[in-house]
mmCIF file of N, CA and C in Angstrom:
data_model
loop_
_atom_site.group_PDB
_atom_site.id
_atom_site.type_symbol
_atom_site.label_atom_id
_atom_site.label_comp_id
_atom_site.label_asym_id
_atom_site.label_seq_id
_atom_site.Cartn_x
_atom_site.Cartn_y
_atom_site.Cartn_z
ATOM 1 N N MET A 139 -17.076 9.700 -4.716
ATOM 2 C CA MET A 139 -15.837 8.915 -4.764
ATOM 3 C C MET A 139 -16.181 7.457 -4.993
ATOM 4 N N GLN A 140 -15.494 6.856 -5.941
ATOM 5 C CA GLN A 140 -15.713 5.450 -6.235
ATOM 6 C C GLN A 140 -14.723 4.620 -5.424
ATOM 7 N N PHE A 141 -15.253 3.660 -4.679
ATOM 8 C CA PHE A 141 -14.407 2.814 -3.839
ATOM 9 C C PHE A 141 -14.148 1.489 -4.541
ATOM 10 N N SER A 142 -13.214 1.503 -5.477
ATOM 11 C CA SER A 142 -12.903 0.256 -6.161
ATOM 12 C C SER A 142 -11.390 0.093 -6.233
ATOM 13 N N TYR A 143 -10.979 -1.113 -6.504
ATOM 14 C CA TYR A 143 -9.561 -1.431 -6.670
ATOM 15 C C TYR A 143 -9.456 -2.265 -7.949
ATOM 16 N N PRO A 144 -9.575 -1.578 -9.114
ATOM 17 C CA PRO A 144 -9.607 -2.314 -10.380
ATOM 18 C C PRO A 144 -8.256 -2.930 -10.736
ATOM 19 N N ASN A 145 -8.301 -3.847 -11.657
ATOM 20 C CA ASN A 145 -7.107 -4.570 -12.089
ATOM 21 C C ASN A 145 -6.015 -3.639 -12.599
ATOM 22 N N ASN A 146 -6.394 -2.558 -13.291
ATOM 23 C CA ASN A 146 -5.365 -1.679 -13.862
ATOM 24 C C ASN A 146 -4.647 -0.852 -12.797
ATOM 25 N N GLU A 147 -5.092 -0.887 -11.537
ATOM 26 C CA GLU A 147 -4.388 -0.204 -10.441
ATOM 27 C C GLU A 147 -3.496 -1.153 -9.652
ATOM 28 N N LYS A 148 -3.513 -2.431 -9.983
ATOM 29 C CA LYS A 148 -2.709 -3.398 -9.236
ATOM 30 C C LYS A 148 -1.285 -3.408 -9.787
ATOM 31 N N LEU A 149 -0.347 -3.398 -8.884
ATOM 32 C CA LEU A 149 1.070 -3.363 -9.245
ATOM 33 C C LEU A 149 1.511 -4.768 -9.630
ATOM 34 N N LYS A 150 1.863 -4.943 -10.924
ATOM 35 C CA LYS A 150 2.259 -6.263 -11.408
ATOM 36 C C LYS A 150 3.583 -6.247 -12.157
ATOM 37 N N SER A 151 4.023 -5.088 -12.583
ATOM 38 C CA SER A 151 5.220 -4.968 -13.402
ATOM 39 C C SER A 151 6.483 -5.243 -12.579
ATOM 40 N N HIS A 152 7.274 -6.206 -13.035
ATOM 41 C CA HIS A 152 8.520 -6.547 -12.337
ATOM 42 C C HIS A 152 9.498 -5.377 -12.354
ATOM 43 N N LYS A 153 9.528 -4.634 -13.466
ATOM 44 C CA LYS A 153 10.431 -3.481 -13.561
ATOM 45 C C LYS A 153 10.060 -2.426 -12.517
ATOM 46 N N THR A 154 8.777 -2.162 -12.395
ATOM 47 C CA THR A 154 8.325 -1.153 -11.432
ATOM 48 C C THR A 154 8.604 -1.606 -10.005
ATOM 49 N N ILE A 155 8.397 -2.878 -9.729
ATOM 50 C CA ILE A 155 8.652 -3.412 -8.390
ATOM 51 C C ILE A 155 10.144 -3.316 -8.068
ATOM 52 N N GLU A 156 11.002 -3.627 -9.042
ATOM 53 C CA GLU A 156 12.450 -3.485 -8.837
ATOM 54 C C GLU A 156 12.817 -2.034 -8.550
ATOM 55 N N ARG A 157 12.226 -1.102 -9.314
ATOM 56 C CA ARG A 157 12.491 0.324 -9.088
ATOM 57 C C ARG A 157 12.038 0.752 -7.702
ATOM 58 N N LEU A 158 10.926 0.211 -7.239
ATOM 59 C CA LEU A 158 10.427 0.537 -5.899
ATOM 60 C C LEU A 158 11.480 0.219 -4.846
ATOM 61 N N PHE A 159 12.079 -0.960 -4.955
ATOM 62 C CA PHE A 159 13.033 -1.386 -3.935
ATOM 63 C C PHE A 159 14.417 -0.781 -4.116
ATOM 64 N N SER A 160 14.764 -0.378 -5.329
ATOM 65 C CA SER A 160 16.085 0.220 -5.513
ATOM 66 C C SER A 160 16.069 1.740 -5.331
ATOM 67 N N GLU A 161 15.037 2.423 -5.846
ATOM 68 C CA GLU A 161 15.001 3.884 -5.817
ATOM 69 C C GLU A 161 13.920 4.449 -4.906
ATOM 70 N N GLY A 162 13.023 3.606 -4.447
ATOM 71 C CA GLY A 162 11.849 4.090 -3.727
ATOM 72 C C GLY A 162 12.148 4.701 -2.375
ATOM 73 N N LYS A 163 11.267 5.598 -1.965
ATOM 74 C CA LYS A 163 11.339 6.198 -0.637
ATOM 75 C C LYS A 163 10.307 5.495 0.232
ATOM 76 N N SER A 164 10.508 5.578 1.537
ATOM 77 C CA SER A 164 9.651 4.831 2.437
ATOM 78 C C SER A 164 9.177 5.713 3.585
ATOM 79 N N ILE A 165 7.923 5.516 3.973
ATOM 80 C CA ILE A 165 7.408 6.122 5.193
ATOM 81 C C ILE A 165 6.685 5.031 5.956
ATOM 82 N N SER A 166 6.626 5.176 7.268
ATOM 83 C CA SER A 166 5.962 4.131 8.034
ATOM 84 C C SER A 166 5.182 4.701 9.196
ATOM 85 N N LYS A 167 4.206 3.952 9.583
ATOM 86 C CA LYS A 167 3.396 4.194 10.768
ATOM 87 C C LYS A 167 3.181 2.803 11.340
ATOM 88 N N TYR A 168 3.951 2.483 12.375
ATOM 89 C CA TYR A 168 3.977 1.121 12.888
ATOM 90 C C TYR A 168 2.573 0.549 13.013
ATOM 91 N N PRO A 169 2.341 -0.625 12.502
ATOM 92 C CA PRO A 169 3.179 -1.641 11.860
ATOM 93 C C PRO A 169 3.140 -1.602 10.335
ATOM 94 N N LEU A 170 2.699 -0.500 9.755
ATOM 95 C CA LEU A 170 2.567 -0.415 8.305
ATOM 96 C C LEU A 170 3.712 0.391 7.703
ATOM 97 N N ARG A 171 4.051 0.045 6.460
ATOM 98 C CA ARG A 171 5.086 0.781 5.746
ATOM 99 C C ARG A 171 4.630 0.966 4.310
ATOM 100 N N LEU A 172 4.890 2.128 3.773
ATOM 101 C CA LEU A 172 4.526 2.449 2.397
ATOM 102 C C LEU A 172 5.793 2.852 1.655
ATOM 103 N N VAL A 173 6.131 2.094 0.610
ATOM 104 C CA VAL A 173 7.272 2.410 -0.231
ATOM 105 C C VAL A 173 6.703 2.968 -1.528
ATOM 106 N N PHE A 174 7.245 4.094 -1.995
ATOM 107 C CA PHE A 174 6.681 4.727 -3.177
ATOM 108 C C PHE A 174 7.765 5.255 -4.092
ATOM 109 N N VAL A 175 7.418 5.323 -5.370
ATOM 110 C CA VAL A 175 8.313 5.873 -6.381
ATOM 111 C C VAL A 175 7.428 6.443 -7.487
ATOM 112 N N GLU A 176 7.917 7.483 -8.131
ATOM 113 C CA GLU A 176 7.161 8.061 -9.238
ATOM 114 C C GLU A 176 7.124 7.060 -10.390
ATOM 115 N N ASN A 177 5.956 6.877 -10.977
ATOM 116 C CA ASN A 177 5.778 5.899 -12.046
ATOM 117 C C ASN A 177 6.111 6.535 -13.390
ATOM 118 N N THR A 178 7.134 5.993 -14.057
ATOM 119 C CA THR A 178 7.541 6.534 -15.350
ATOM 120 C C THR A 178 7.291 5.544 -16.485
ATOM 121 N N ASP A 179 6.594 4.466 -16.215
ATOM 122 C CA ASP A 179 6.291 3.452 -17.222
ATOM 123 C C ASP A 179 5.303 4.014 -18.247
ATOM 124 N N GLU A 180 5.730 4.112 -19.504
ATOM 125 C CA GLU A 180 4.880 4.690 -20.544
ATOM 126 C C GLU A 180 3.638 3.842 -20.800
ATOM 127 N N ASN A 181 3.749 2.522 -20.602
ATOM 128 C CA ASN A 181 2.630 1.626 -20.886
ATOM 129 C C ASN A 181 1.498 1.762 -19.886
ATOM 130 N N ASN A 182 1.829 2.105 -18.655
ATOM 131 C CA ASN A 182 0.800 2.176 -17.624
ATOM 132 C C ASN A 182 0.975 3.455 -16.816
ATOM 133 N N LEU A 183 0.268 4.487 -17.203
ATOM 134 C CA LEU A 183 0.368 5.755 -16.491
ATOM 135 C C LEU A 183 -0.877 5.996 -15.637
ATOM 136 N N GLU A 184 -1.327 4.954 -14.946
ATOM 137 C CA GLU A 184 -2.404 5.121 -13.969
ATOM 138 C C GLU A 184 -1.910 6.087 -12.907
ATOM 139 N N LYS A 185 -2.829 6.770 -12.279
ATOM 140 C CA LYS A 185 -2.448 7.720 -11.240
ATOM 141 C C LYS A 185 -1.797 6.987 -10.059
ATOM 142 N N VAL A 186 -2.294 5.780 -9.768
ATOM 143 C CA VAL A 186 -1.776 4.995 -8.646
ATOM 144 C C VAL A 186 -1.666 3.536 -9.065
ATOM 145 N N LEU A 187 -0.518 2.931 -8.762
ATOM 146 C CA LEU A 187 -0.354 1.483 -8.852
ATOM 147 C C LEU A 187 -0.041 1.016 -7.439
ATOM 148 N N MET A 188 -0.805 0.052 -6.929
ATOM 149 C CA MET A 188 -0.670 -0.363 -5.528
ATOM 150 C C MET A 188 -0.479 -1.871 -5.441
ATOM 151 N N GLY A 189 0.500 -2.265 -4.645
ATOM 152 C CA GLY A 189 0.714 -3.669 -4.320
ATOM 153 C C GLY A 189 0.740 -3.822 -2.815
ATOM 154 N N VAL A 190 0.385 -5.000 -2.324
ATOM 155 C CA VAL A 190 0.423 -5.249 -0.881
ATOM 156 C C VAL A 190 1.300 -6.466 -0.607
ATOM 157 N N SER A 191 1.891 -6.477 0.583
ATOM 158 C CA SER A 191 2.771 -7.578 0.936
ATOM 159 C C SER A 191 2.756 -7.827 2.440
ATOM 160 N N VAL A 192 2.770 -9.110 2.793
ATOM 161 C CA VAL A 192 2.899 -9.534 4.186
ATOM 162 C C VAL A 192 4.003 -10.585 4.198
ATOM 163 N N SER A 193 4.988 -10.393 5.054
ATOM 164 C CA SER A 193 6.177 -11.233 5.045
ATOM 165 C C SER A 193 5.926 -12.624 5.625
ATOM 166 N N LYS A 194 6.563 -13.595 4.995
ATOM 167 C CA LYS A 194 6.529 -14.966 5.497
ATOM 168 C C LYS A 194 7.294 -15.062 6.818
ATOM 169 N N LYS A 195 8.191 -14.118 7.023
ATOM 170 C CA LYS A 195 8.963 -14.071 8.268
ATOM 171 C C LYS A 195 8.033 -13.932 9.475
ATOM 172 N N TYR A 196 6.980 -13.135 9.330
ATOM 173 C CA TYR A 196 6.073 -12.876 10.449
ATOM 174 C C TYR A 196 4.910 -13.860 10.523
ATOM 175 N N PHE A 197 4.422 -14.307 9.374
ATOM 176 C CA PHE A 197 3.298 -15.245 9.341
ATOM 177 C C PHE A 197 3.663 -16.428 8.463
ATOM 178 N N LYS A 198 3.975 -17.540 9.089
ATOM 179 C CA LYS A 198 4.408 -18.729 8.351
ATOM 180 C C LYS A 198 3.281 -19.329 7.533
ATOM 181 N N ARG A 199 2.069 -19.274 8.059
ATOM 182 C CA ARG A 199 0.935 -19.903 7.384
ATOM 183 C C ARG A 199 0.343 -18.962 6.335
ATOM 184 N N ALA A 200 0.159 -19.496 5.127
ATOM 185 C CA ALA A 200 -0.367 -18.701 4.024
ATOM 186 C C ALA A 200 -1.751 -18.136 4.353
ATOM 187 N N VAL A 201 -2.526 -18.856 5.130
ATOM 188 C CA VAL A 201 -3.864 -18.394 5.513
ATOM 189 C C VAL A 201 -3.778 -17.052 6.237
ATOM 190 N N ASP A 202 -2.814 -16.934 7.141
ATOM 191 C CA ASP A 202 -2.649 -15.691 7.896
ATOM 192 C C ASP A 202 -2.150 -14.560 6.991
ATOM 193 N N ARG A 203 -1.182 -14.864 6.128
ATOM 194 C CA ARG A 203 -0.672 -13.847 5.202
ATOM 195 C C ARG A 203 -1.781 -13.348 4.289
ATOM 196 N N ASN A 204 -2.555 -14.267 3.770
ATOM 197 C CA ASN A 204 -3.641 -13.886 2.859
ATOM 198 C C ASN A 204 -4.693 -13.047 3.569
ATOM 199 N N TYR A 205 -4.977 -13.347 4.825
ATOM 200 C CA TYR A 205 -5.943 -12.559 5.594
ATOM 201 C C TYR A 205 -5.469 -11.109 5.706
ATOM 202 N N PHE A 206 -4.214 -10.916 6.083
ATOM 203 C CA PHE A 206 -3.719 -9.558 6.259
ATOM 204 C C PHE A 206 -3.567 -8.826 4.928
ATOM 205 N N LYS A 207 -3.281 -9.555 3.844
ATOM 206 C CA LYS A 207 -3.249 -8.910 2.533
ATOM 207 C C LYS A 207 -4.651 -8.437 2.148
ATOM 208 N N ARG A 208 -5.667 -9.233 2.442
ATOM 209 C CA ARG A 208 -7.051 -8.814 2.166
ATOM 210 C C ARG A 208 -7.410 -7.569 2.969
ATOM 211 N N VAL A 209 -6.993 -7.544 4.235
ATOM 212 C CA VAL A 209 -7.275 -6.387 5.093
ATOM 213 C C VAL A 209 -6.575 -5.139 4.548
ATOM 214 N N LEU A 210 -5.317 -5.261 4.136
ATOM 215 C CA LEU A 210 -4.586 -4.114 3.585
ATOM 216 C C LEU A 210 -5.242 -3.600 2.301
ATOM 217 N N ARG A 211 -5.650 -4.523 1.432
ATOM 218 C CA ARG A 211 -6.315 -4.104 0.194
ATOM 219 C C ARG A 211 -7.626 -3.394 0.487
ATOM 220 N N GLU A 212 -8.363 -3.883 1.462
ATOM 221 C CA GLU A 212 -9.636 -3.255 1.829
ATOM 222 C C GLU A 212 -9.408 -1.878 2.438
ATOM 223 N N CYS A 213 -8.412 -1.739 3.281
ATOM 224 C CA CYS A 213 -8.085 -0.431 3.866
ATOM 225 C C CYS A 213 -7.682 0.555 2.776
ATOM 226 N N TYR A 214 -6.908 0.089 1.815
ATOM 227 C CA TYR A 214 -6.540 0.950 0.690
ATOM 228 C C TYR A 214 -7.775 1.340 -0.101
ATOM 229 N N ARG A 215 -8.619 0.363 -0.415
ATOM 230 C CA ARG A 215 -9.808 0.599 -1.239
ATOM 231 C C ARG A 215 -10.704 1.670 -0.628
ATOM 232 N N LEU A 216 -10.891 1.615 0.673
ATOM 233 C CA LEU A 216 -11.798 2.547 1.340
ATOM 234 C C LEU A 216 -11.170 3.917 1.587
ATOM 235 N N ASN A 217 -9.845 4.005 1.597
ATOM 236 C CA ASN A 217 -9.173 5.269 1.923
ATOM 237 C C ASN A 217 -8.275 5.777 0.799
ATOM 238 N N GLN A 218 -8.460 5.264 -0.402
ATOM 239 C CA GLN A 218 -7.599 5.648 -1.515
ATOM 240 C C GLN A 218 -7.728 7.130 -1.867
ATOM 241 N N ASN A 219 -8.852 7.746 -1.532
ATOM 242 C CA ASN A 219 -9.011 9.166 -1.828
ATOM 243 C C ASN A 219 -7.975 10.020 -1.090
ATOM 244 N N LEU A 220 -7.512 9.568 0.085
ATOM 245 C CA LEU A 220 -6.476 10.301 0.815
ATOM 246 C C LEU A 220 -5.175 10.373 0.016
ATOM 247 N N LEU A 221 -4.907 9.318 -0.761
ATOM 248 C CA LEU A 221 -3.705 9.300 -1.602
ATOM 249 C C LEU A 221 -3.944 10.046 -2.908
ATOM 250 N N LYS A 222 -5.008 9.704 -3.602
ATOM 251 C CA LYS A 222 -5.226 10.192 -4.960
ATOM 252 C C LYS A 222 -5.514 11.680 -5.037
ATOM 253 N N ASP A 223 -6.155 12.234 -4.033
ATOM 254 C CA ASP A 223 -6.543 13.644 -4.090
ATOM 255 C C ASP A 223 -5.346 14.586 -4.109
ATOM 256 N N ASN A 224 -4.205 14.156 -3.597
ATOM 257 C CA ASN A 224 -3.043 15.032 -3.486
ATOM 258 C C ASN A 224 -1.958 14.757 -4.525
ATOM 259 N N LEU A 225 -2.213 13.854 -5.459
ATOM 260 C CA LEU A 225 -1.181 13.489 -6.429
ATOM 261 C C LEU A 225 -1.277 14.313 -7.708
ATOM 262 N N GLN A 226 -0.135 14.836 -8.162
ATOM 263 C CA GLN A 226 -0.074 15.515 -9.457
ATOM 264 C C GLN A 226 0.555 14.588 -10.503
ATOM 265 N N LYS A 227 1.406 13.671 -10.052
ATOM 266 C CA LYS A 227 2.100 12.739 -10.941
ATOM 267 C C LYS A 227 1.675 11.318 -10.596
ATOM 268 N N PRO A 228 1.847 10.383 -11.526
ATOM 269 C CA PRO A 228 1.527 8.980 -11.209
ATOM 270 C C PRO A 228 2.587 8.370 -10.289
ATOM 271 N N TYR A 229 2.139 7.568 -9.340
ATOM 272 C CA TYR A 229 3.024 6.913 -8.380
ATOM 273 C C TYR A 229 2.744 5.417 -8.337
ATOM 274 N N ALA A 230 3.780 4.664 -7.960
ATOM 275 C CA ALA A 230 3.645 3.233 -7.674
ATOM 276 C C ALA A 230 3.923 3.055 -6.181
ATOM 277 N N PHE A 231 3.111 2.240 -5.530
ATOM 278 C CA PHE A 231 3.218 2.017 -4.091
ATOM 279 C C PHE A 231 3.309 0.527 -3.778
ATOM 280 N N MET A 232 4.002 0.224 -2.697
ATOM 281 C CA MET A 232 3.955 -1.111 -2.112
ATOM 282 C C MET A 232 3.622 -0.905 -0.647
ATOM 283 N N PHE A 233 2.623 -1.621 -0.184
ATOM 284 C CA PHE A 233 2.041 -1.440 1.140
ATOM 285 C C PHE A 233 2.364 -2.693 1.954
ATOM 286 N N PHE A 234 3.096 -2.544 3.075
ATOM 287 C CA PHE A 234 3.565 -3.676 3.868
ATOM 288 C C PHE A 234 2.929 -3.715 5.251
ATOM 289 N N TYR A 235 2.721 -4.930 5.738
ATOM 290 C CA TYR A 235 2.329 -5.168 7.133
ATOM 291 C C TYR A 235 3.544 -5.806 7.785
ATOM 292 N N GLN A 236 4.116 -5.162 8.834
ATOM 293 C CA GLN A 236 5.410 -5.596 9.343
ATOM 294 C C GLN A 236 5.443 -5.848 10.840
ATOM 295 N N THR A 237 4.675 -6.804 11.300
ATOM 296 C CA THR A 237 4.762 -7.206 12.696
ATOM 297 C C THR A 237 4.154 -8.590 12.858
ATOM 298 N N LYS A 238 4.518 -9.258 13.944
ATOM 299 C CA LYS A 238 3.919 -10.558 14.251
ATOM 300 C C LYS A 238 2.560 -10.398 14.911
ATOM 301 N N GLU A 239 2.327 -9.204 15.476
ATOM 302 C CA GLU A 239 1.060 -8.966 16.173
ATOM 303 C C GLU A 239 -0.107 -9.052 15.201
ATOM 304 N N LYS A 240 -1.181 -9.654 15.654
ATOM 305 C CA LYS A 240 -2.392 -9.728 14.834
ATOM 306 C C LYS A 240 -3.339 -8.622 15.274
ATOM 307 N N LEU A 241 -3.178 -7.455 14.652
ATOM 308 C CA LEU A 241 -4.014 -6.311 14.987
ATOM 309 C C LEU A 241 -5.406 -6.472 14.384
ATOM 310 N N SER A 242 -6.377 -5.804 14.994
ATOM 311 C CA SER A 242 -7.748 -5.871 14.479
ATOM 312 C C SER A 242 -7.858 -5.007 13.218
ATOM 313 N N TYR A 243 -8.936 -5.226 12.485
ATOM 314 C CA TYR A 243 -9.189 -4.458 11.269
ATOM 315 C C TYR A 243 -9.262 -2.964 11.585
ATOM 316 N N GLN A 244 -9.938 -2.604 12.660
ATOM 317 C CA GLN A 244 -10.101 -1.188 13.024
ATOM 318 C C GLN A 244 -8.746 -0.531 13.297
ATOM 319 N N GLU A 245 -7.862 -1.233 13.997
ATOM 320 C CA GLU A 245 -6.537 -0.686 14.282
ATOM 321 C C GLU A 245 -5.726 -0.498 13.000
ATOM 322 N N ILE A 246 -5.812 -1.473 12.107
ATOM 323 C CA ILE A 246 -5.075 -1.393 10.846
ATOM 324 C C ILE A 246 -5.619 -0.252 9.990
ATOM 325 N N GLU A 247 -6.931 -0.098 9.956
ATOM 326 C CA GLU A 247 -7.514 0.984 9.160
ATOM 327 C C GLU A 247 -7.113 2.356 9.716
ATOM 328 N N GLU A 248 -7.098 2.475 11.023
ATOM 329 C CA GLU A 248 -6.689 3.722 11.665
ATOM 330 C C GLU A 248 -5.240 4.069 11.290
ATOM 331 N N LYS A 249 -4.359 3.084 11.359
ATOM 332 C CA LYS A 249 -2.948 3.295 11.008
ATOM 333 C C LYS A 249 -2.797 3.618 9.514
ATOM 334 N N THR A 250 -3.637 2.991 8.684
ATOM 335 C CA THR A 250 -3.600 3.250 7.245
ATOM 336 C C THR A 250 -3.936 4.703 6.959
ATOM 337 N N ILE A 251 -4.967 5.210 7.594
ATOM 338 C CA ILE A 251 -5.365 6.607 7.407
ATOM 339 C C ILE A 251 -4.229 7.534 7.826
ATOM 340 N N GLN A 252 -3.612 7.249 8.969
ATOM 341 C CA GLN A 252 -2.496 8.072 9.443
ATOM 342 C C GLN A 252 -1.317 8.017 8.463
ATOM 343 N N LEU A 253 -1.047 6.823 7.936
ATOM 344 C CA LEU A 253 0.054 6.643 6.989
ATOM 345 C C LEU A 253 -0.206 7.417 5.700
ATOM 346 N N PHE A 254 -1.418 7.330 5.168
ATOM 347 C CA PHE A 254 -1.748 8.038 3.928
ATOM 348 C C PHE A 254 -1.690 9.545 4.130
ATOM 349 N N GLN A 255 -2.101 10.026 5.293
ATOM 350 C CA GLN A 255 -2.013 11.458 5.575
ATOM 351 C C GLN A 255 -0.551 11.889 5.669
ATOM 352 N N LYS A 256 0.264 11.050 6.282
ATOM 353 C CA LYS A 256 1.697 11.336 6.391
ATOM 354 C C LYS A 256 2.325 11.403 5.005
ATOM 355 N N PHE A 257 1.933 10.497 4.108
ATOM 356 C CA PHE A 257 2.437 10.515 2.734
ATOM 357 C C PHE A 257 2.034 11.815 2.034
ATOM 358 N N SER A 258 0.785 12.219 2.204
ATOM 359 C CA SER A 258 0.295 13.444 1.558
ATOM 360 C C SER A 258 1.088 14.661 2.008
ATOM 361 N N GLU A 259 1.465 14.690 3.275
ATOM 362 C CA GLU A 259 2.279 15.795 3.789
ATOM 363 C C GLU A 259 3.705 15.727 3.229
ATOM 364 N N THR A 260 4.205 14.530 3.003
ATOM 365 C CA THR A 260 5.566 14.328 2.519
ATOM 366 C C THR A 260 5.752 14.851 1.092
ATOM 367 N N ILE A 261 4.765 14.631 0.222
ATOM 368 C CA ILE A 261 4.948 15.002 -1.177
ATOM 369 C C ILE A 261 4.601 16.454 -1.467
ATOM 370 N N LYS A 262 4.054 17.174 -0.501
ATOM 371 C CA LYS A 262 3.702 18.583 -0.748
ATOM 372 C C LYS A 262 4.930 19.457 -0.787
#
């Protein structure tokens, strides 16, 4: 398994992001939330498109938001096989951190694994 997060897997399309929020389904494992929608963009049919987000509501300082975005990207990078192994169709995801609490990396990674397993059970 290759543990990378290449540029072509990063969610950048405004149309896809709009579809995520209008049509997307959501699952959560406190404090993480995963919003997903099937990717129908003909230009980019990667198996997975992933974006991460940390709200300004919870962390006013950009330094804190950027730290948690880095942690979320790293958790995704190391555990992406849990998502990709069960997919038959291409999906777009948005991965959120939704609490004021500053959890440790280990706690966030544990919740990420649980969330990805929950997603895999949902799409079967």
